[in-house]
PDB file of C-alpha atoms in Angstrom:
ATOM      1  CA  SER I   1     -18.178 -37.852 -84.472  1.00 80.00           C
ATOM      2  CA  GLN I   2     -17.681 -34.172 -83.704  1.00 82.00           C
ATOM      3  CA  LYS I   3     -20.802 -32.157 -84.394  1.00 87.00           C
ATOM      4  CA  ILE I   4     -22.047 -28.605 -84.352  1.00 91.00           C
ATOM      5  CA  GLU I   5     -25.838 -28.365 -84.163  1.00 92.00           C
ATOM      6  CA  GLN I   6     -28.038 -25.347 -84.720  1.00 93.00           C
ATOM      7  CA  ASN I   7     -31.795 -25.004 -84.707  1.00 84.00           C
ATOM      8  CA  SER I   8     -32.773 -25.567 -88.320  1.00 77.00           C
ATOM      9  CA  GLU I   9     -36.111 -23.828 -87.880  1.00 84.00           C
ATOM     10  CA  ALA I  10     -36.231 -20.227 -88.984  1.00 91.00           C
ATOM     11  CA  LEU I  11     -36.463 -17.584 -86.295  1.00 95.00           C
ATOM     12  CA  ASN I  12     -38.895 -14.726 -86.896  1.00 96.00           C
ATOM     13  CA  ILE I  13     -38.891 -11.746 -84.575  1.00 96.00           C
ATOM     14  CA  GLN I  14     -40.134  -8.200 -84.441  1.00 97.00           C
ATOM     15  CA  GLU I  15     -37.798  -5.314 -85.214  1.00 97.00           C
ATOM     16  CA  GLY I  16     -36.277  -3.852 -82.077  1.00 97.00           C
ATOM     17  CA  LYS I  17     -36.368  -7.116 -80.113  1.00 97.00           C
ATOM     18  CA  THR I  18     -33.359  -9.229 -79.201  1.00 97.00           C
ATOM     19  CA  ALA I  19     -32.720 -12.264 -81.384  1.00 97.00           C
ATOM     20  CA  THR I  20     -31.088 -15.258 -79.703  1.00 97.00           C
ATOM     21  CA  LEU I  21     -29.617 -18.132 -81.695  1.00 97.00           C
ATOM     22  CA  THR I  22     -28.295 -21.363 -80.225  1.00 96.00           C
ATOM     23  CA  CYS I  23     -25.301 -23.503 -81.128  1.00 96.00           C
ATOM     24  CA  ASN I  24     -24.623 -26.843 -79.439  1.00 95.00           C
ATOM     25  CA  TYR I  25     -21.543 -28.984 -79.883  1.00 93.00           C
ATOM     26  CA  THR I  26     -21.107 -32.694 -79.177  1.00 89.00           C
ATOM     27  CA  ASN I  27     -18.292 -35.224 -78.887  1.00 85.00           C
ATOM     28  CA  TYR I  28     -15.499 -32.716 -78.442  1.00 82.00           C
ATOM     29  CA  SER I  29     -14.448 -29.648 -76.527  1.00 84.00           C
ATOM     30  CA  PRO I  30     -13.600 -26.796 -78.880  1.00 86.00           C
ATOM     31  CA  ALA I  31     -11.120 -24.199 -77.730  1.00 85.00           C
ATOM     32  CA  TYR I  32     -13.215 -21.524 -79.433  1.00 87.00           C
ATOM     33  CA  LEU I  33     -16.360 -21.021 -81.439  1.00 92.00           C
ATOM     34  CA  GLN I  34     -16.998 -18.726 -84.365  1.00 94.00           C
ATOM     35  CA  TRP I  35     -20.116 -17.114 -85.756  1.00 96.00           C
ATOM     36  CA  TYR I  36     -20.619 -16.222 -89.408  1.00 97.00           C
ATOM     37  CA  ARG I  37     -23.372 -14.437 -91.285  1.00 98.00           C
ATOM     38  CA  GLN I  38     -24.504 -15.636 -94.712  1.00 97.00           C
ATOM     39  CA  ASP I  39     -26.775 -13.702 -97.040  1.00 96.00           C
ATOM     40  CA  PRO I  40     -28.635 -15.465 -99.883  1.00 93.00           C
ATOM     41  CA  GLY I  41     -26.357 -16.204-102.824  1.00 92.00           C
ATOM     42  CA  ARG I  42     -23.206 -15.122-101.015  1.00 95.00           C
ATOM     43  CA  GLY I  43     -20.400 -16.655 -99.021  1.00 96.00           C
ATOM     44  CA  PRO I  44     -20.329 -16.571 -95.209  1.00 97.00           C
ATOM     45  CA  VAL I  45     -18.784 -13.556 -93.499  1.00 96.00           C
ATOM     46  CA  PHE I  46     -16.978 -13.845 -90.180  1.00 94.00           C
ATOM     47  CA  LEU I  47     -18.568 -11.971 -87.261  1.00 96.00           C
ATOM     48  CA  LEU I  48     -17.111 -13.033 -83.933  1.00 93.00           C
ATOM     49  CA  LEU I  49     -14.897 -15.559 -82.213  1.00 92.00           C
ATOM     50  CA  ILE I  50     -15.161 -16.532 -78.567  1.00 93.00           C
ATOM     51  CA  ARG I  51     -12.616 -18.635 -76.702  1.00 90.00           C
ATOM     52  CA  GLU I  52     -13.472 -21.280 -74.092  1.00 89.00           C
ATOM     53  CA  ASN I  53     -12.073 -19.139 -71.274  1.00 90.00           C
ATOM     54  CA  GLU I  54     -14.246 -16.172 -72.285  1.00 91.00           C
ATOM     55  CA  LYS I  55     -17.758 -16.249 -70.944  1.00 86.00           C
ATOM     56  CA  GLU I  56     -18.972 -13.435 -73.169  1.00 95.00           C
ATOM     57  CA  LYS I  57     -17.833 -11.369 -76.169  1.00 95.00           C
ATOM     58  CA  ARG I  58     -19.428  -8.243 -77.596  1.00 96.00           C
ATOM     59  CA  LYS I  59     -19.207  -6.348 -80.843  1.00 95.00           C
ATOM     60  CA  GLU I  60     -21.578  -3.439 -81.333  1.00 96.00           C
ATOM     61  CA  ARG I  61     -25.104  -4.966 -81.151  1.00 97.00           C
ATOM     62  CA  LEU I  62     -23.781  -8.526 -81.164  1.00 98.00           C
ATOM     63  CA  LYS I  63     -23.098 -10.636 -78.091  1.00 97.00           C
ATOM     64  CA  VAL I  64     -21.836 -14.202 -77.938  1.00 97.00           C
ATOM     65  CA  THR I  65     -21.627 -16.454 -74.901  1.00 96.00           C
ATOM     66  CA  PHE I  66     -19.794 -19.735 -74.418  1.00 94.00           C
ATOM     67  CA  ASP I  67     -20.952 -22.228 -71.771  1.00 93.00           C
ATOM     68  CA  THR I  68     -18.609 -25.216 -71.602  1.00 91.00           C
ATOM     69  CA  THR I  69     -20.843 -26.940 -69.046  1.00 92.00           C
ATOM     70  CA  LEU I  70     -23.880 -26.860 -71.316  1.00 93.00           C
ATOM     71  CA  LYS I  71     -21.663 -27.314 -74.404  1.00 92.00           C
ATOM     72  CA  GLN I  72     -23.427 -24.373 -75.945  1.00 94.00           C
ATOM     73  CA  SER I  73     -22.916 -20.945 -77.446  1.00 95.00           C
ATOM     74  CA  LEU I  74     -25.627 -18.306 -77.672  1.00 96.00           C
ATOM     75  CA  PHE I  75     -25.576 -15.525 -80.259  1.00 97.00           C
ATOM     76  CA  HIS I  76     -27.586 -12.412 -79.490  1.00 98.00           C
ATOM     77  CA  ILE I  77     -28.488  -9.461 -81.701  1.00 98.00           C
ATOM     78  CA  THR I  78     -29.929  -6.608 -79.673  1.00 97.00           C
ATOM     79  CA  ALA I  79     -32.193  -3.901 -81.126  1.00 97.00           C
ATOM     80  CA  SER I  80     -32.640  -6.090 -84.214  1.00 97.00           C
ATOM     81  CA  GLN I  81     -33.219  -4.520 -87.617  1.00 97.00           C
ATOM     82  CA  PRO I  82     -34.597  -5.914 -90.894  1.00 97.00           C
ATOM     83  CA  ALA I  83     -31.041  -5.637 -92.271  1.00 97.00           C
ATOM     84  CA  ASP I  84     -30.006  -8.293 -89.738  1.00 98.00           C
ATOM     85  CA  SER I  85     -32.109 -10.856 -91.614  1.00 98.00           C
ATOM     86  CA  ALA I  86     -29.750 -13.587 -92.805  1.00 97.00           C
ATOM     87  CA  THR I  87     -28.586 -17.099 -91.993  1.00 96.00           C
ATOM     88  CA  TYR I  88     -26.164 -17.327 -89.091  1.00 97.00           C
ATOM     89  CA  LEU I  89     -23.639 -20.138 -88.916  1.00 96.00           C
ATOM     90  CA  CYS I  90     -21.808 -21.453 -85.892  1.00 96.00           C
ATOM     91  CA  ALA I  91     -18.418 -23.065 -86.463  1.00 94.00           C
ATOM     92  CA  SER I  92     -15.401 -24.440 -84.687  1.00 89.00           C
ATOM     93  CA  TYR I  93     -12.104 -26.075 -85.506  1.00 82.00           C
ATOM     94  CA  SER I  94     -12.055 -29.851 -85.117  1.00 76.00           C
ATOM     95  CA  SER I  95      -8.259 -29.837 -85.593  1.00 73.00           C
ATOM     96  CA  ALA I  96      -5.547 -27.248 -86.232  1.00 66.00           C
ATOM     97  CA  SER I  97      -6.601 -26.742 -89.815  1.00 70.00           C
ATOM     98  CA  LYS I  98     -10.123 -28.129 -90.236  1.00 78.00           C
ATOM     99  CA  ILE I  99     -13.275 -26.268 -89.317  1.00 84.00           C
ATOM    100  CA  ILE I 100     -16.742 -27.748 -88.955  1.00 89.00           C
ATOM    101  CA  PHE I 101     -19.930 -25.741 -89.449  1.00 92.00           C
ATOM    102  CA  GLY I 102     -23.441 -26.033 -88.172  1.00 93.00           C
ATOM    103  CA  SER I 103     -26.227 -26.021 -90.740  1.00 93.00           C
ATOM    104  CA  GLY I 104     -27.211 -22.479 -89.771  1.00 94.00           C
ATOM    105  CA  THR I 105     -30.303 -20.739 -88.476  1.00 96.00           C
ATOM    106  CA  ARG I 106     -32.262 -18.402 -90.739  1.00 96.00           C
ATOM    107  CA  LEU I 107     -33.240 -15.215 -88.967  1.00 97.00           C
ATOM    108  CA  SER I 108     -36.006 -12.933 -90.254  1.00 97.00           C
ATOM    109  CA  ILE I 109     -36.652  -9.544 -88.684  1.00 97.00           C
ATOM    110  CA  ARG I 110     -40.042  -8.112 -89.548  1.00 95.00           C
ATOM    111  CA  PRO I 111     -40.600  -4.327 -89.477  1.00 93.00           C
TER     112      PRO I 111
ATOM    113  CA  ASN K   1      -8.004  -6.123-102.635  1.00 75.00           C
ATOM    114  CA  ALA K   2     -10.423  -8.465-104.377  1.00 83.00           C
ATOM    115  CA  GLY K   3     -10.271 -10.943-101.468  1.00 94.00           C
ATOM    116  CA  VAL K   4     -11.334 -14.427-102.540  1.00 97.00           C
ATOM    117  CA  THR K   5     -12.669 -14.864-106.057  1.00 97.00           C
ATOM    118  CA  GLN K   6     -14.172 -17.927-107.692  1.00 98.00           C
ATOM    119  CA  THR K   7     -14.763 -18.825-111.314  1.00 97.00           C
ATOM    120  CA  PRO K   8     -17.147 -19.699-112.781  1.00 97.00           C
ATOM    121  CA  LYS K   9     -20.180 -18.408-110.890  1.00 96.00           C
ATOM    122  CA  PHE K  10     -22.578 -20.900-112.472  1.00 96.00           C
ATOM    123  CA  ARG K  11     -22.150 -24.086-114.454  1.00 97.00           C
ATOM    124  CA  VAL K  12     -24.342 -26.874-115.762  1.00 97.00           C
ATOM    125  CA  LEU K  13     -22.686 -30.205-116.522  1.00 97.00           C
ATOM    126  CA  LYS K  14     -23.921 -33.461-117.910  1.00 97.00           C
ATOM    127  CA  THR K  15     -23.209 -36.634-115.971  1.00 98.00           C
ATOM    128  CA  GLY K  16     -19.708 -37.873-116.745  1.00 97.00           C
ATOM    129  CA  GLN K  17     -18.300 -34.503-117.836  1.00 97.00           C
ATOM    130  CA  SER K  18     -15.316 -32.974-116.104  1.00 97.00           C
ATOM    131  CA  MET K  19     -14.574 -29.453-114.978  1.00 96.00           C
ATOM    132  CA  THR K  20     -12.264 -27.375-112.802  1.00 98.00           C
ATOM    133  CA  LEU K  21     -13.305 -24.683-110.367  1.00 98.00           C
ATOM    134  CA  LEU K  22     -10.756 -21.966-109.741  1.00 98.00           C
ATOM    135  CA  CYS K  23     -10.261 -20.124-106.483  1.00 98.00           C
ATOM    136  CA  ALA K  24      -7.882 -17.189-106.171  1.00 98.00           C
ATOM    137  CA  GLN K  25      -6.968 -15.049-103.161  1.00 97.00           C
ATOM    138  CA  ASP K  26      -4.850 -11.921-102.994  1.00 96.00           C
ATOM    139  CA  MET K  27      -4.357 -11.807 -99.212  1.00 94.00           C
ATOM    140  CA  ASN K  28      -1.230 -13.997 -99.156  1.00 94.00           C
ATOM    141  CA  HIS K  29      -3.036 -16.563 -97.016  1.00 94.00           C
ATOM    142  CA  GLU K  30      -1.398 -19.898 -96.357  1.00 93.00           C
ATOM    143  CA  TYR K  31      -4.528 -21.950 -95.785  1.00 93.00           C
ATOM    144  CA  MET K  32      -7.193 -22.528 -98.419  1.00 95.00           C
ATOM    145  CA  TYR K  33     -10.351 -24.634 -98.327  1.00 96.00           C
ATOM    146  CA  TRP K  34     -13.049 -26.020-100.605  1.00 97.00           C
ATOM    147  CA  TYR K  35     -16.546 -26.590 -99.210  1.00 97.00           C
ATOM    148  CA  ARG K  36     -19.837 -27.676-100.607  1.00 97.00           C
ATOM    149  CA  GLN K  37     -23.123 -26.390 -99.224  1.00 97.00           C
ATOM    150  CA  ASP K  38     -26.332 -28.332 -99.564  1.00 94.00           C
ATOM    151  CA  PRO K  39     -29.752 -27.451 -98.128  1.00 86.00           C
ATOM    152  CA  GLY K  40     -30.055 -28.511 -94.505  1.00 78.00           C
ATOM    153  CA  MET K  41     -26.502 -29.854 -94.356  1.00 80.00           C
ATOM    154  CA  GLY K  42     -24.428 -26.779 -93.834  1.00 85.00           C
ATOM    155  CA  LEU K  43     -20.917 -26.389 -95.183  1.00 93.00           C
ATOM    156  CA  ARG K  44     -18.933 -29.586 -95.596  1.00 94.00           C
ATOM    157  CA  LEU K  45     -15.194 -29.582 -96.148  1.00 93.00           C
ATOM    158  CA  ILE K  46     -14.058 -31.299 -99.355  1.00 96.00           C
ATOM    159  CA  HIS K  47     -10.298 -30.676 -99.434  1.00 96.00           C
ATOM    160  CA  TYR K  48      -7.945 -28.162 -97.938  1.00 94.00           C
ATOM    161  CA  SER K  49      -4.384 -26.929 -98.223  1.00 95.00           C
ATOM    162  CA  VAL K  50      -2.038 -25.593 -95.568  1.00 92.00           C
ATOM    163  CA  GLY K  51       0.444 -24.172 -98.035  1.00 94.00           C
ATOM    164  CA  GLU K  52       1.676 -24.129-101.616  1.00 95.00           C
ATOM    165  CA  GLY K  53       2.184 -27.636-102.937  1.00 95.00           C
ATOM    166  CA  THR K  54       0.196 -29.318-100.131  1.00 96.00           C
ATOM    167  CA  THR K  55      -3.323 -30.725-100.106  1.00 97.00           C
ATOM    168  CA  ALA K  56      -5.341 -32.859 -97.696  1.00 95.00           C
ATOM    169  CA  LYS K  57      -8.719 -34.570 -97.604  1.00 94.00           C
ATOM    170  CA  GLY K  58     -11.640 -33.145 -95.739  1.00 92.00           C
ATOM    171  CA  GLU K  59     -14.945 -34.664 -94.777  1.00 90.00           C
ATOM    172  CA  VAL K  60     -16.328 -35.440 -98.264  1.00 94.00           C
ATOM    173  CA  PRO K  61     -13.375 -35.803-100.692  1.00 96.00           C
ATOM    174  CA  ASP K  62     -14.649 -38.619-102.916  1.00 97.00           C
ATOM    175  CA  GLY K  63     -15.137 -37.633-106.555  1.00 97.00           C
ATOM    176  CA  TYR K  64     -12.979 -34.503-106.245  1.00 98.00           C
ATOM    177  CA  ASN K  65      -9.323 -33.681-106.713  1.00 97.00           C
ATOM    178  CA  VAL K  66      -7.421 -30.510-105.879  1.00 98.00           C
ATOM    179  CA  SER K  67      -4.146 -28.810-106.642  1.00 98.00           C
ATOM    180  CA  ARG K  68      -2.272 -25.896-105.066  1.00 97.00           C
ATOM    181  CA  LEU K  69       0.582 -25.172-107.454  1.00 95.00           C
ATOM    182  CA  LYS K  70       0.668 -21.486-106.553  1.00 96.00           C
ATOM    183  CA  LYS K  71       0.032 -19.995-103.139  1.00 97.00           C
ATOM    184  CA  GLN K  72      -2.733 -17.739-104.382  1.00 97.00           C
ATOM    185  CA  ASN K  73      -4.692 -20.402-106.303  1.00 98.00           C
ATOM    186  CA  PHE K  74      -6.567 -23.517-105.247  1.00 98.00           C
ATOM    187  CA  LEU K  75      -8.216 -25.624-107.941  1.00 98.00           C
ATOM    188  CA  LEU K  76     -11.043 -28.105-107.436  1.00 98.00           C
ATOM    189  CA  GLY K  77     -11.546 -30.723-110.124  1.00 98.00           C
ATOM    190  CA  LEU K  78     -14.425 -33.025-110.875  1.00 97.00           C
ATOM    191  CA  GLU K  79     -13.191 -35.812-113.158  1.00 93.00           C
ATOM    192  CA  SER K  80     -16.565 -37.429-113.875  1.00 96.00           C
ATOM    193  CA  ALA K  81     -19.467 -35.373-112.588  1.00 97.00           C
ATOM    194  CA  ALA K  82     -22.441 -37.067-110.931  1.00 97.00           C
ATOM    195  CA  PRO K  83     -25.873 -35.634-110.044  1.00 97.00           C
ATOM    196  CA  SER K  84     -24.926 -36.013-106.343  1.00 97.00           C
ATOM    197  CA  GLN K  85     -22.317 -33.321-106.919  1.00 98.00           C
ATOM    198  CA  THR K  86     -25.001 -30.734-107.655  1.00 97.00           C
ATOM    199  CA  SER K  87     -24.303 -28.136-104.996  1.00 98.00           C
ATOM    200  CA  VAL K  88     -22.963 -24.695-104.229  1.00 97.00           C
ATOM    201  CA  TYR K  89     -19.190 -24.711-103.849  1.00 98.00           C
ATOM    202  CA  PHE K  90     -17.359 -22.206-101.688  1.00 98.00           C
ATOM    203  CA  CYS K  91     -13.687 -21.522-101.456  1.00 98.00           C
ATOM    204  CA  ALA K  92     -12.173 -19.931 -98.365  1.00 96.00           C
ATOM    205  CA  SER K  93      -8.779 -18.849 -97.135  1.00 96.00           C
ATOM    206  CA  ARG K  94      -7.179 -17.789 -93.891  1.00 92.00           C
ATOM    207  CA  ALA K  95      -3.887 -16.748 -92.441  1.00 87.00           C
ATOM    208  CA  PRO K  96      -2.279 -19.040 -89.850  1.00 79.00           C
ATOM    209  CA  GLY K  97      -2.194 -17.701 -86.307  1.00 75.00           C
ATOM    210  CA  ARG K  98      -4.787 -15.037 -87.074  1.00 61.00           C
ATOM    211  CA  VAL K  99      -8.033 -14.995 -85.111  1.00 61.00           C
ATOM    212  CA  TYR K 100      -8.875 -17.982 -87.275  1.00 78.00           C
ATOM    213  CA  GLU K 101     -11.538 -16.315 -89.355  1.00 88.00           C
ATOM    214  CA  GLN K 102     -11.974 -17.652 -92.842  1.00 92.00           C
ATOM    215  CA  TYR K 103     -12.611 -15.402 -95.824  1.00 95.00           C
ATOM    216  CA  PHE K 104     -15.062 -16.880 -98.294  1.00 97.00           C
ATOM    217  CA  GLY K 105     -15.536 -16.438-101.997  1.00 97.00           C
ATOM    218  CA  PRO K 106     -18.943 -15.751-103.583  1.00 97.00           C
ATOM    219  CA  GLY K 107     -19.575 -19.385-104.488  1.00 97.00           C
ATOM    220  CA  THR K 108     -20.088 -21.465-107.641  1.00 97.00           C
ATOM    221  CA  ARG K 109     -23.502 -22.965-108.284  1.00 97.00           C
ATOM    222  CA  LEU K 110     -23.025 -26.295-110.076  1.00 98.00           C
ATOM    223  CA  THR K 111     -25.831 -28.383-111.507  1.00 97.00           C
ATOM    224  CA  VAL K 112     -25.165 -31.871-112.847  1.00 97.00           C
ATOM    225  CA  THR K 113     -27.926 -33.313-115.002  1.00 97.00           C
TER     226      THR K 113
END
């Protein structure tokens, strides 16, 4: 079955460093991948979308890459801040109307 | 705009009771979705709708029913609640042909005892 897999272990890094989160997909070839941020007790919030023909996408301190050979997307936050602490979800559409999500990676930025 | 709203925010049910969760959106979105989120399992799609009057099954539809009588509302019903339905439920909506981002509500925390 189609799957989106993220590292379930929490990622703890020092403020100011670059955080890198990984998303791997199996058993299909998504045309695009999305990244969402979720804070405790709240719904996910859309951050970025990257299409399969785009190697890299940037938005302020965020950067996403899409490697169709490795079947992987990397999500980077540069100059990380404690306010970036949250769970980050990777997602993609399995059909025209259905989206599948990874289980998310919890990121903690320590001052 | 309020975006996507969900009621109630919290609910405790006894096994066998029924309830309806209401989702409303004021963005005129065609597509609406119901998910459940459990620890370590991410968001799983329960049912979805691609327009008023339409519904379809997602990944985990058993034990749930939905209705989309009005474009702005999407209702999720539990006819006979079970402890396995203890979860956080999220509603989402999106516009077709947009950059595909979904807008999520704040969630409903449901406990079935």
